[in-house]
Coordinates of C-alpha atoms and ligand atoms in Angstrom, one line a residue:
Chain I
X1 CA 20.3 22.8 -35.4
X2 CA 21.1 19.7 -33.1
X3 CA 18.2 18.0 -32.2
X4 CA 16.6 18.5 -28.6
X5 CA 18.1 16.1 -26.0
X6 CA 15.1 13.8 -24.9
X7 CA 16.2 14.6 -21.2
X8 CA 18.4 17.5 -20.5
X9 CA 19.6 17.9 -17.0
X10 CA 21.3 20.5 -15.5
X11 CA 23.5 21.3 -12.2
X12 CA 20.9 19.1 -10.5
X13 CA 21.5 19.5 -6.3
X14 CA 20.3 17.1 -4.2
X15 CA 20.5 17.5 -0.5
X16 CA 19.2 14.9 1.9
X17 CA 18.7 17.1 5.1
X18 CA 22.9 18.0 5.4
X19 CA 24.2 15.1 3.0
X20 CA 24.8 16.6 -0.5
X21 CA 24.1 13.3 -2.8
X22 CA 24.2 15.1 -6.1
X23 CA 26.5 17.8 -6.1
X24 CA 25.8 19.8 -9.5
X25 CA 25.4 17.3 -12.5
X26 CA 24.7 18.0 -16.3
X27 CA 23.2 14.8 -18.1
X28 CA 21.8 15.3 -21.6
X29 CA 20.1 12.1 -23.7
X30 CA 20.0 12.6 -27.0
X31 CA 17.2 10.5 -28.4
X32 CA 17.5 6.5 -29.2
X33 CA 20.5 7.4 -27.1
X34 CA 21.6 4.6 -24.3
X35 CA 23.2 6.1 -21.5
X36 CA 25.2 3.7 -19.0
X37 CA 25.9 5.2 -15.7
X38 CA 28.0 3.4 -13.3
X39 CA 30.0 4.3 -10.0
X40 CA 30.6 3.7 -6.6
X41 CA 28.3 2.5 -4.4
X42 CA 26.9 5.9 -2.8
X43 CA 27.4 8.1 -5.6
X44 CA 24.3 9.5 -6.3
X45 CA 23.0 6.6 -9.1
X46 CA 20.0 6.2 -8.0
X47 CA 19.2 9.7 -6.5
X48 CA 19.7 11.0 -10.0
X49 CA 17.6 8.6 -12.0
X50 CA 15.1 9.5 -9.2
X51 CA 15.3 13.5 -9.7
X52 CA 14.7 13.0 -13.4
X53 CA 11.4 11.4 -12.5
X54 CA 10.6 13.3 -9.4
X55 CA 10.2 10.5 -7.4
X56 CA 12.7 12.6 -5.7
X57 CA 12.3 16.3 -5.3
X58 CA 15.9 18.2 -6.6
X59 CA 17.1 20.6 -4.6
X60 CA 18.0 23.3 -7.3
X61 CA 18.8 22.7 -11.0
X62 CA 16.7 21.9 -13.8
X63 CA 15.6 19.0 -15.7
X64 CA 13.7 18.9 -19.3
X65 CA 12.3 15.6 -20.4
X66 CA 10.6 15.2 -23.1
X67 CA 10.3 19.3 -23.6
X68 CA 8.4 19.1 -20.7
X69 CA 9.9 21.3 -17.6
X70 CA 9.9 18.5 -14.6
X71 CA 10.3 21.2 -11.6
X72 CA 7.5 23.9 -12.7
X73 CA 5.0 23.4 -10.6
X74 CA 2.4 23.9 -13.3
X75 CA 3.4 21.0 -15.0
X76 CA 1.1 17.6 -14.4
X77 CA 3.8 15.5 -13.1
X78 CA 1.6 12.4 -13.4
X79 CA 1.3 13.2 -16.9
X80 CA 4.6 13.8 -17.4
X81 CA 5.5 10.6 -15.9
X82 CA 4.1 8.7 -18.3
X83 CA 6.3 9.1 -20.8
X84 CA 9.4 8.3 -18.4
X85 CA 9.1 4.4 -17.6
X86 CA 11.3 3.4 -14.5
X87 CA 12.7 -0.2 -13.6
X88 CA 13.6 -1.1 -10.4
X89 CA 16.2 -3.5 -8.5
X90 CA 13.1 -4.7 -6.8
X91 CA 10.7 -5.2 -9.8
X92 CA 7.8 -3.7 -7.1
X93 CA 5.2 -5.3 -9.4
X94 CA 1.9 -5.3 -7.3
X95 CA 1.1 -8.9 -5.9
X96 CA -2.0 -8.8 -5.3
X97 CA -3.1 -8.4 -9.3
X98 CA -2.2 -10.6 -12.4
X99 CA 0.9 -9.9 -15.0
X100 CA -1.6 -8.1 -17.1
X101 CA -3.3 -6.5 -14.0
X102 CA 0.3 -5.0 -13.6
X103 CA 0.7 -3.4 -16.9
X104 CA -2.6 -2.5 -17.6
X105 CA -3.4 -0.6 -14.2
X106 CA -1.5 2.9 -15.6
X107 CA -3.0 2.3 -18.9
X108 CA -6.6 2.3 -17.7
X109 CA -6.4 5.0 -14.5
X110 CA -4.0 7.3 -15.8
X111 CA -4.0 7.3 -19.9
X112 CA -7.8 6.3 -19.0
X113 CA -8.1 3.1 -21.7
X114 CA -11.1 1.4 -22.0
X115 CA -10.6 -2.2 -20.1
X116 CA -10.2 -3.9 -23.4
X117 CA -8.4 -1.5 -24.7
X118 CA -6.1 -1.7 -22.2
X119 CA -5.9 -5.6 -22.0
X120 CA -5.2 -5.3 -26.3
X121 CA -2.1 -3.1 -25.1
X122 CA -1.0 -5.2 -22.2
X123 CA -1.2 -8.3 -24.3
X124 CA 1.0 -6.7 -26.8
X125 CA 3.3 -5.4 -23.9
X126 CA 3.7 -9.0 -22.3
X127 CA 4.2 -10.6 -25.8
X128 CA 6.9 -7.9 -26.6
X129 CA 9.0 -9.2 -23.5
X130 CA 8.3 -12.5 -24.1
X131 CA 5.6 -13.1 -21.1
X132 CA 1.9 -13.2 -23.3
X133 CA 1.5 -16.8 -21.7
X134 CA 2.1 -15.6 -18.1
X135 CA -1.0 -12.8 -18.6
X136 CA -3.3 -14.0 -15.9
X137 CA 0.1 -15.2 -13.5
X138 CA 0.5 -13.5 -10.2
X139 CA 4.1 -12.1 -9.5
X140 CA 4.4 -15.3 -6.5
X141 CA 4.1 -17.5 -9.6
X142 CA 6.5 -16.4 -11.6
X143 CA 10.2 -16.4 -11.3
X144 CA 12.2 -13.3 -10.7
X145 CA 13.7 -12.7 -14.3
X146 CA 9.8 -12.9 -15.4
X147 CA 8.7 -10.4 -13.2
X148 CA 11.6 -7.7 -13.8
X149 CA 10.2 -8.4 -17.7
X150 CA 6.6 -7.7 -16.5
X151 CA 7.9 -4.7 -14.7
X152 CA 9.1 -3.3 -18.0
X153 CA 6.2 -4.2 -19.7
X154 CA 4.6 -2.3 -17.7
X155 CA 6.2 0.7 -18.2
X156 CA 6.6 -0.2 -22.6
X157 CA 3.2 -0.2 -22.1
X158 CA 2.4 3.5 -21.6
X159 CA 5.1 4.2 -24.6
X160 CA 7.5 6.1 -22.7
X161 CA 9.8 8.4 -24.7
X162 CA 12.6 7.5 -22.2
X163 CA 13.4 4.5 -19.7
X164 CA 15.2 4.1 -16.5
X165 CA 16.5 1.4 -15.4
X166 CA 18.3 0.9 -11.7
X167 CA 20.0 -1.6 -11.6
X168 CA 17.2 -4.2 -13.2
X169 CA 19.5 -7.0 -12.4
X170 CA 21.3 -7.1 -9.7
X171 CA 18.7 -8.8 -7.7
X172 CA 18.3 -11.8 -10.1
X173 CA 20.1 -14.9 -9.6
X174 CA 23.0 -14.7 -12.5
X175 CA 21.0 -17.4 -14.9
X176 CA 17.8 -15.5 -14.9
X177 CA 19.9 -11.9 -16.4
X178 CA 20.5 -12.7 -19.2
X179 CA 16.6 -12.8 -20.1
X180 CA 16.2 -9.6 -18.9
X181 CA 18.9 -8.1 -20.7
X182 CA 17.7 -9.6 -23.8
X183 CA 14.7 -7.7 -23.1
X184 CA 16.6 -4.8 -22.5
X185 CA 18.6 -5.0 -25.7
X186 CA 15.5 -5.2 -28.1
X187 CA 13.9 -2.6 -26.5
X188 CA 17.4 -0.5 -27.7
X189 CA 17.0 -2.0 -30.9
X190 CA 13.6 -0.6 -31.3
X191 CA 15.1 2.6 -31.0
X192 CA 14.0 3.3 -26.8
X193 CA 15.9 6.3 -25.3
X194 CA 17.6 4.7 -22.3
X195 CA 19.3 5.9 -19.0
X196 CA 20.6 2.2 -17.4
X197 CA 22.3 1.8 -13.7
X198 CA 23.7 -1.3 -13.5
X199 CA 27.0 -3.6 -13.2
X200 CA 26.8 -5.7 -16.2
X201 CA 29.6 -4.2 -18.0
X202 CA 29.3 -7.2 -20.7
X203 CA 25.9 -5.5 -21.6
X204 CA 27.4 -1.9 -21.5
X205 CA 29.9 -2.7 -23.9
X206 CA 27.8 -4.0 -27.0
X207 CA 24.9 -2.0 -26.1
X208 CA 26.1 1.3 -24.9
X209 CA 26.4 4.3 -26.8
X210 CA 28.1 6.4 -23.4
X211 CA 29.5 5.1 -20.6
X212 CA 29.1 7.9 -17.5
X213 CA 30.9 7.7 -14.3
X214 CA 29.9 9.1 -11.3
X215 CA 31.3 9.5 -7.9
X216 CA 30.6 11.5 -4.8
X217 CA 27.7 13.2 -6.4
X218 CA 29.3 14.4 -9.8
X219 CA 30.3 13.0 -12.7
X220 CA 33.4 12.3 -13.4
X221 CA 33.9 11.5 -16.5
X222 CA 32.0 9.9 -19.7
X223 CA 32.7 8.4 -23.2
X224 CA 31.5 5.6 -25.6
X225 CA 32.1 2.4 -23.9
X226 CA 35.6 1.5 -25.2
X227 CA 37.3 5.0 -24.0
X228 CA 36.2 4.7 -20.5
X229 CA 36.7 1.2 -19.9
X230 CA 40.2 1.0 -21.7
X231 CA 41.6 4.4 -21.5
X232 CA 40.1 6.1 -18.2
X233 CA 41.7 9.7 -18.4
X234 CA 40.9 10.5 -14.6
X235 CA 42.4 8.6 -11.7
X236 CA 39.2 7.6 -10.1
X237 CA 37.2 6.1 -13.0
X238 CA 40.9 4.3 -13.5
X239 CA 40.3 2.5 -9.9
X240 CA 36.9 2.3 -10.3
X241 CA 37.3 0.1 -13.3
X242 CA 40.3 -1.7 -11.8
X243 CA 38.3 -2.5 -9.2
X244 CA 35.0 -4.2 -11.3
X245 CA 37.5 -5.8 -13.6
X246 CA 39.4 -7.7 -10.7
X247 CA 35.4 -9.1 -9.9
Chain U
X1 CA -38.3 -33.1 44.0
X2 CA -34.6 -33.9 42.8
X3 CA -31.6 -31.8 42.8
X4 CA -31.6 -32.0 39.0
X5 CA -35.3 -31.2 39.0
X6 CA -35.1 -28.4 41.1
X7 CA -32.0 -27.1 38.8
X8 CA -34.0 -27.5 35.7
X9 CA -36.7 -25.6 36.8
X10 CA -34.4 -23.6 38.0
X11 CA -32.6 -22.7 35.0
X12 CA -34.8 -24.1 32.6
X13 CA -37.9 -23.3 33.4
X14 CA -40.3 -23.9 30.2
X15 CA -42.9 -21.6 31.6
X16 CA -41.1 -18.5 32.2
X17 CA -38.9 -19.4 29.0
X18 CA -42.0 -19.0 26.5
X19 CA -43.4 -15.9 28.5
X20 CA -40.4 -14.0 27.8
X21 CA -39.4 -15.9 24.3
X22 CA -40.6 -12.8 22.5
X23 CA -38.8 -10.0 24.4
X24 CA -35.4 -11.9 24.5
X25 CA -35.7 -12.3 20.8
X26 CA -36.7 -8.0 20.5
X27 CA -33.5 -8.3 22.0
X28 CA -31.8 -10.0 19.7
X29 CA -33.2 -7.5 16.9
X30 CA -31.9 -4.9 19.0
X31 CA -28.5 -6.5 19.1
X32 CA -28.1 -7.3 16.2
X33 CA -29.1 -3.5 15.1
X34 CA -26.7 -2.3 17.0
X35 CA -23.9 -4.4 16.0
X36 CA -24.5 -3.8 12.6
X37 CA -24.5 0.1 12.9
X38 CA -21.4 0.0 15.1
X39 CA -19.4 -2.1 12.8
X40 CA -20.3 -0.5 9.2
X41 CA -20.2 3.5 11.0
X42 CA -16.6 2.4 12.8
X43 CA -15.0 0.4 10.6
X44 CA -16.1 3.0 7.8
X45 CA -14.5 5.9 10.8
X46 CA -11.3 4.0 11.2
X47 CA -10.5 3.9 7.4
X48 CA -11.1 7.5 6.6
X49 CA -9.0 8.1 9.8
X50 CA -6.3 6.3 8.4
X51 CA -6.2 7.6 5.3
X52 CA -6.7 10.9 6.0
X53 CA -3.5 10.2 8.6
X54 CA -1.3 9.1 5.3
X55 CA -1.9 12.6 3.8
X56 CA 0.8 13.1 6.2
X57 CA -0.6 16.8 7.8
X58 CA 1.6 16.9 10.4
X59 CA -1.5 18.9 13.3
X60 CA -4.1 17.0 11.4
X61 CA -2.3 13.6 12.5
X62 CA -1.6 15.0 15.9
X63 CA -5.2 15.3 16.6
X64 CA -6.0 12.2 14.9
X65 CA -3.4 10.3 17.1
X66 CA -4.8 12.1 20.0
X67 CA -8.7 10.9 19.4
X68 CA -7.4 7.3 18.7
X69 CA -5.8 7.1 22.1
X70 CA -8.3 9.1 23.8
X71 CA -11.0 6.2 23.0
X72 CA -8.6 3.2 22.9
X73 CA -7.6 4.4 26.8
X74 CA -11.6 4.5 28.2
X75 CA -13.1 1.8 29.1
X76 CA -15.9 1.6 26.4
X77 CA -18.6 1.9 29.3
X78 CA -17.3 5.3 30.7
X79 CA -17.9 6.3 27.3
X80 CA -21.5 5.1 27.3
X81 CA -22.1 6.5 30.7
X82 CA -20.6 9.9 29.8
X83 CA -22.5 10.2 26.7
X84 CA -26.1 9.3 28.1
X85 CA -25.8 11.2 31.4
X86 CA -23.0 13.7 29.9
X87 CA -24.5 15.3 27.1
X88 CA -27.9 16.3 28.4
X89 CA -26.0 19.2 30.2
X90 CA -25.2 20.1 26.6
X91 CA -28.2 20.4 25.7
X92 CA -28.2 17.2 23.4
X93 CA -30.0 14.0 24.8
X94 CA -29.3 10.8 22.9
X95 CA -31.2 7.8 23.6
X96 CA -29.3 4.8 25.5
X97 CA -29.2 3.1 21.9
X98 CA -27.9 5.9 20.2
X99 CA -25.3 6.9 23.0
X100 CA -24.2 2.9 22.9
X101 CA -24.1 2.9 19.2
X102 CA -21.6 6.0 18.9
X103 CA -20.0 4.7 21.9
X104 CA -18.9 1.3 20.7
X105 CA -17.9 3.1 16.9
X106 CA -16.2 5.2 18.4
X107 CA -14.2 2.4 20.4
X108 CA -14.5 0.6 17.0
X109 CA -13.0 2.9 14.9
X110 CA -10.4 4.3 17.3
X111 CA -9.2 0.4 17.6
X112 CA -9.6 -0.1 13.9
X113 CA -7.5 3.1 12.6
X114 CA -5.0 1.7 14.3
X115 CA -5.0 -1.3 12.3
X116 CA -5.4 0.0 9.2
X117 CA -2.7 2.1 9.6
X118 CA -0.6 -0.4 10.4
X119 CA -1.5 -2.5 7.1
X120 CA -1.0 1.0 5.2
X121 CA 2.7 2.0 6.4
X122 CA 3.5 -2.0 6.0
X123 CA 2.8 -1.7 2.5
X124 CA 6.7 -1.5 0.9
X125 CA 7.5 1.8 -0.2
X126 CA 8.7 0.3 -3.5
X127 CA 5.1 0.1 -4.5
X128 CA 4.2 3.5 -4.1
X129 CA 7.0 4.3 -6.3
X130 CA 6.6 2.1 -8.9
X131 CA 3.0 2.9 -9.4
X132 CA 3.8 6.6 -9.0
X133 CA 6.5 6.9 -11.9
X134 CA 3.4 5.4 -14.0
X135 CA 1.3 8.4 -13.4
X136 CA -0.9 7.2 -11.0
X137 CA -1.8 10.2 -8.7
X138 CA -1.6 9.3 -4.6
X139 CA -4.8 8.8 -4.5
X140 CA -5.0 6.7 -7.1
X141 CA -2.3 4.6 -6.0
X142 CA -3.6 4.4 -2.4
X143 CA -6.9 3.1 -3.4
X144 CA -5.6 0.5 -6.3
X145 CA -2.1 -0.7 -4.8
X146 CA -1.2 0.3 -1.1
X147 CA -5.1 -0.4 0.2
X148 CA -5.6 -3.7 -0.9
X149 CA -2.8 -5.3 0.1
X150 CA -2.9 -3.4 3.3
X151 CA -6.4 -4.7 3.7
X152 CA -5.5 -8.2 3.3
X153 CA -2.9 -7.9 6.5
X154 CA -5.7 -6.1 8.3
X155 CA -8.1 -8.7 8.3
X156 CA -7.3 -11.2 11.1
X157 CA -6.7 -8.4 13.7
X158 CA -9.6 -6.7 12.4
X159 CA -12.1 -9.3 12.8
X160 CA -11.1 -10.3 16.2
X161 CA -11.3 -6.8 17.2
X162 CA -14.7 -6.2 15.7
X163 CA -16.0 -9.7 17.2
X164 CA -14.6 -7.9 20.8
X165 CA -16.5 -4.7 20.8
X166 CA -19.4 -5.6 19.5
X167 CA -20.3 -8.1 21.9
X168 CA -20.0 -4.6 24.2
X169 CA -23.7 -4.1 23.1
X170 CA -24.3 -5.4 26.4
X171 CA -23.8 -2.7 28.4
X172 CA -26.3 -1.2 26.5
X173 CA -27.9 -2.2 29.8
X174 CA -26.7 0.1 31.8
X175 CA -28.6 2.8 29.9
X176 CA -32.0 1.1 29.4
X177 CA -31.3 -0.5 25.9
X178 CA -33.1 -3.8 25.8
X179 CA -30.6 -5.6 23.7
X180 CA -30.7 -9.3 24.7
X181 CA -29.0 -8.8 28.0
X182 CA -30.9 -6.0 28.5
X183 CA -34.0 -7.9 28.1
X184 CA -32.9 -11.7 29.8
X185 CA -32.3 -9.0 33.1
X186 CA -35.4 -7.4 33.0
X187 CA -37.3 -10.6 32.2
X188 CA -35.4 -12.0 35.3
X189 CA -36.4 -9.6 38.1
X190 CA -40.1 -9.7 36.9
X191 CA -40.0 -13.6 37.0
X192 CA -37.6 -14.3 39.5
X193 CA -35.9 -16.9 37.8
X194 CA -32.6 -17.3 35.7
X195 CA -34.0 -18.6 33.1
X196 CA -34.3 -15.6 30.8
X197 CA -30.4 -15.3 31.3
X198 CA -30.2 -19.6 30.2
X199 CA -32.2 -18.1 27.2
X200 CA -30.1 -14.3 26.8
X201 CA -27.0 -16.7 26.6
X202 CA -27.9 -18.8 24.3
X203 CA -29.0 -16.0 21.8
X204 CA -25.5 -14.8 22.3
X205 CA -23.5 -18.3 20.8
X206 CA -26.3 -18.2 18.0
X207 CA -25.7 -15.0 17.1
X208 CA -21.4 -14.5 17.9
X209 CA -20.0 -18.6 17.4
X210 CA -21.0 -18.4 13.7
X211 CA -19.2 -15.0 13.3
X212 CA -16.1 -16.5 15.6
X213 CA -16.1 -19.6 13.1
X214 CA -16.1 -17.1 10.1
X215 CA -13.1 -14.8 11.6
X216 CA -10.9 -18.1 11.5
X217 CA -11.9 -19.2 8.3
X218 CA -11.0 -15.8 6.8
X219 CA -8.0 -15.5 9.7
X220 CA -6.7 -18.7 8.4
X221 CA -7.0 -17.5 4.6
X222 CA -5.5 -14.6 4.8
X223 CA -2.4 -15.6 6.9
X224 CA -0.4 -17.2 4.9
X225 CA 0.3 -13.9 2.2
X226 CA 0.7 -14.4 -1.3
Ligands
LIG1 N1 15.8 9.1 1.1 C1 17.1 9.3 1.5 N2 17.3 10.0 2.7 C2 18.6 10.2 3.1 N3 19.7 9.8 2.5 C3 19.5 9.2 1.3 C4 18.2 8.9 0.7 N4 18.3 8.3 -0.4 C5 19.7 8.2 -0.6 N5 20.4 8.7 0.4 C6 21.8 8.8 0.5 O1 22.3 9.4 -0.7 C7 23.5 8.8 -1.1 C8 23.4 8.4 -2.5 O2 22.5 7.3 -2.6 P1 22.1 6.6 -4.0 O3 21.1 5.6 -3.6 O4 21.8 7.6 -5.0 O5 23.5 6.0 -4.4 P2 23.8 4.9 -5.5 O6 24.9 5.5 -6.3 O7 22.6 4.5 -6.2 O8 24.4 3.7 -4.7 P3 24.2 2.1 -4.9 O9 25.1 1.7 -5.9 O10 24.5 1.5 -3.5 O11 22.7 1.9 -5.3 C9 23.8 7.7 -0.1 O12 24.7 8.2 0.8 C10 22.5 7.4 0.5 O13 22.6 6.9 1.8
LIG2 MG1 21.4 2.8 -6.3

């Protein structure tokens, strides 16, 4: 028996009142699996990261994370979110608390940690993306590559059984990526189940197990790095990637 | 008898001053009664407004808008007026401080929804999400990330507003309150001299200029963010 996907989505629908974003997609992630999703800008990226969390409510489909059913309404989607961390373009870290005010906020309202306890674990979550000296920094004092690593920490912290990731770079200045990424690659090492929006093909190459391209609210077509960046079978992931790689 | 003599005693006169001394100063215990009551009941009215207004009930938010206006269109003494000689008819008969009191926190927390709202819905909708795909329920995330930032932005127009309306304790007048104005007027027409007003005014910069220095120490804290 093949082992259950950690998320398993399927014909996922989004409408936005009469724009059809996601038009019927299937995404499984098997587990320690990183999943790469690029596409046109448009194409439903985001929406779809955003379904599998519920920060966006599907239209019809279903998605499974984690064996637990996301759209039944019985299920405790704040539990549930717990174990699904999610990075964002904008690192949103809250400004008014410290780095370890950050991280620890989830651990102590919602996995309901004792204050030390959840300082121990936010410690550990800042040293593990190379931050435990910024604890007691405020996100206006750090720069923006340490606050997209705070931002993860913060979601490391509640020991998510998957992460998402929209494009956790593409607001940094191009010398502060590559600490993120670095981040980002140990975290695979470690064995994280990842689901990564992004443009940094460099990264999807050595770190990416799949490659999945989407456009116009489907996807298109997927494959391990190498196959859909060299040998595209379908016309649009073929200008698609002619188009990045002229960049 | 010089013109400055005749001003002084005028204005200034020392014997009328210490006969009324103790019922400008029950006015200022009255005043400052009232100010504290309007400001903790309206500021503590405005909030729950505005957060019950984020819950986003579409006829709930209706009314809500509809009460704010209602109070931020009357002139607060309307209000006062309507209340004292009003409500008798309805069988309820509230004294001149208590129809005051609710008047102004009404006023109070009509203005001060507004603002709050305002610092709520300026909060960056990336916040709520980011603290929502941890787990944190709305509520949890409006009390521990989008309300104290919001708060922060509130503050300057929040003083200056609070400073405003309750310095409207004087029309407690108008309905027999003896707050300090209500007192220095009183005091005047039994001594006929303006010297319990020299005396009413006074009590006013003693009690509102160190509250006006305050709200710009805190305005001036809080305006540059971050
Ligand atoms: N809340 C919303 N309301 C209405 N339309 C929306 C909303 N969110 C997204 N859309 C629309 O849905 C479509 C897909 O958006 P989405 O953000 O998922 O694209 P994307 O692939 O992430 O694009 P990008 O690369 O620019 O981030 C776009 O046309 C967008 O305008
Ligand atoms: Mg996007």
């Amino acid at each position: 028996m093949k082992p259950q996907p950690i998320v398993d989505a399927r014909a996922v629908h989004k409408h936005f009142g009469a724009l059809h974003v996601l038009k019927g997609v299937d995404l499984k992630v098997a587990e320690r699996e990183l999943v790469f999703v690029i596409g046109p800008s448009g194409s439903g990226k985001s929406t779809l990261l955003r379904c599998l969390n519920r920060l966006e409510e599907p239209s019809s489909g279903s998605i499974v994370v984690d064996g637990i059913d996301m759209l039944d309404p019985r299920t405790d989607i704040n539990h549930a979110r717990q174990r699904i961390g999610m990075v964002f373009q904008s690192f949103n870290l809250y400004p008014h608390m410290t780095a370890l005010g950050n991280v620890t906020l989830a651990l102590r309202k919602v996995a309901g940690k004792s204050r030390a306890e959840a300082d121990r674990l936010g410690r550990a979550a800042l040293e593990r993306v190379g931050l435990a000296d910024r604890a007691d920094h405020t996100p206006g004092q750090l720069s923006g590559g340490q606050q997209q690593r705070v931002a993860i920490a913060r979601s490391i912290a509640l020991e998510p059984r998957v992460m998402l990731f929209d494009e956790p770079t593409s607001a940094l200045d191009p010398e502060l990526v590559g600490s993120v990424l670095e981040v980002m690659r140990s975290l695979r090492e470690s064995g994280m189940t990842m689901v990564v929006v992004s443009h940094e093909m460099g990264f999807a190459r050595n770190a990416a197990d799949r490659v999945v391209f989407m456009d116009d609210g489907l996807i298109v077509e997927q494959g391990p790095p190498a196959a859909i960046f060299e040998t595209p079978t379908q016309d649009r992931t073929r200008a698609f990637i002619g188009q990045i790689q002229r960049h | 008898m010089t013109t400055w003599d005749r001003f002084v005693d005028t204005f200034f006169n020392g014997k009328v001053m210490l006969k009324y001394l103790p019922d400008i100063l029950w006015g200022v215990v009255v005043t400052i009664e009232l100010a504290v009551l309007i400001v903790l009941s309206g500021l503590a009215a405005g909030l729950a407004l505005a957060l019950l207004r984020s819950l986003a009930i579409r006829p709930l938010n209706w009314l809500i808008i509809f009460i704010v206006d209602l109070f931020r269109s009357l002139p607060p003494l309307v209000i006062i007026v309507l209340m004292y000689f009003g409500l008798p008819y309805a069988e309820v008969s509230p004294s001149g401080f208590v129809s005051t009191w609710l008047s102004l926190a009404f006023v109070l927390m009509a203005f001060s929804e507004e603002i709050f709202w305002a610092g709520i819905t300026s909060v960056h909708k990336g916040q709520w999400e980011a603290s929502r795909s941890t787990g944190l329920s709305f509520g949890q995330t409006l009390m521990n990330v989008v309300l104290p930032q919001a708060l922060r932005l509130t503050i300057p127009p929040l003083t200056n507003r609070t400073i405003a309306i309750t310095k409207g304790t004087a029309l407690g007048t108008v309905v027999a309150v003896s707050e300090i104005l209500g007192a220095a007027s009183s005091a005047m027409s039994n001594s006929y001299n303006p010297s319990p007003l020299m005396m009413g005014a006074a009590a006013y910069l003693v009690l509102f200029l160190p509250v006006v220095i305050l709200a710009r120490r805190l305005e001036r804290r809080f305006a540059w963010k971050k």
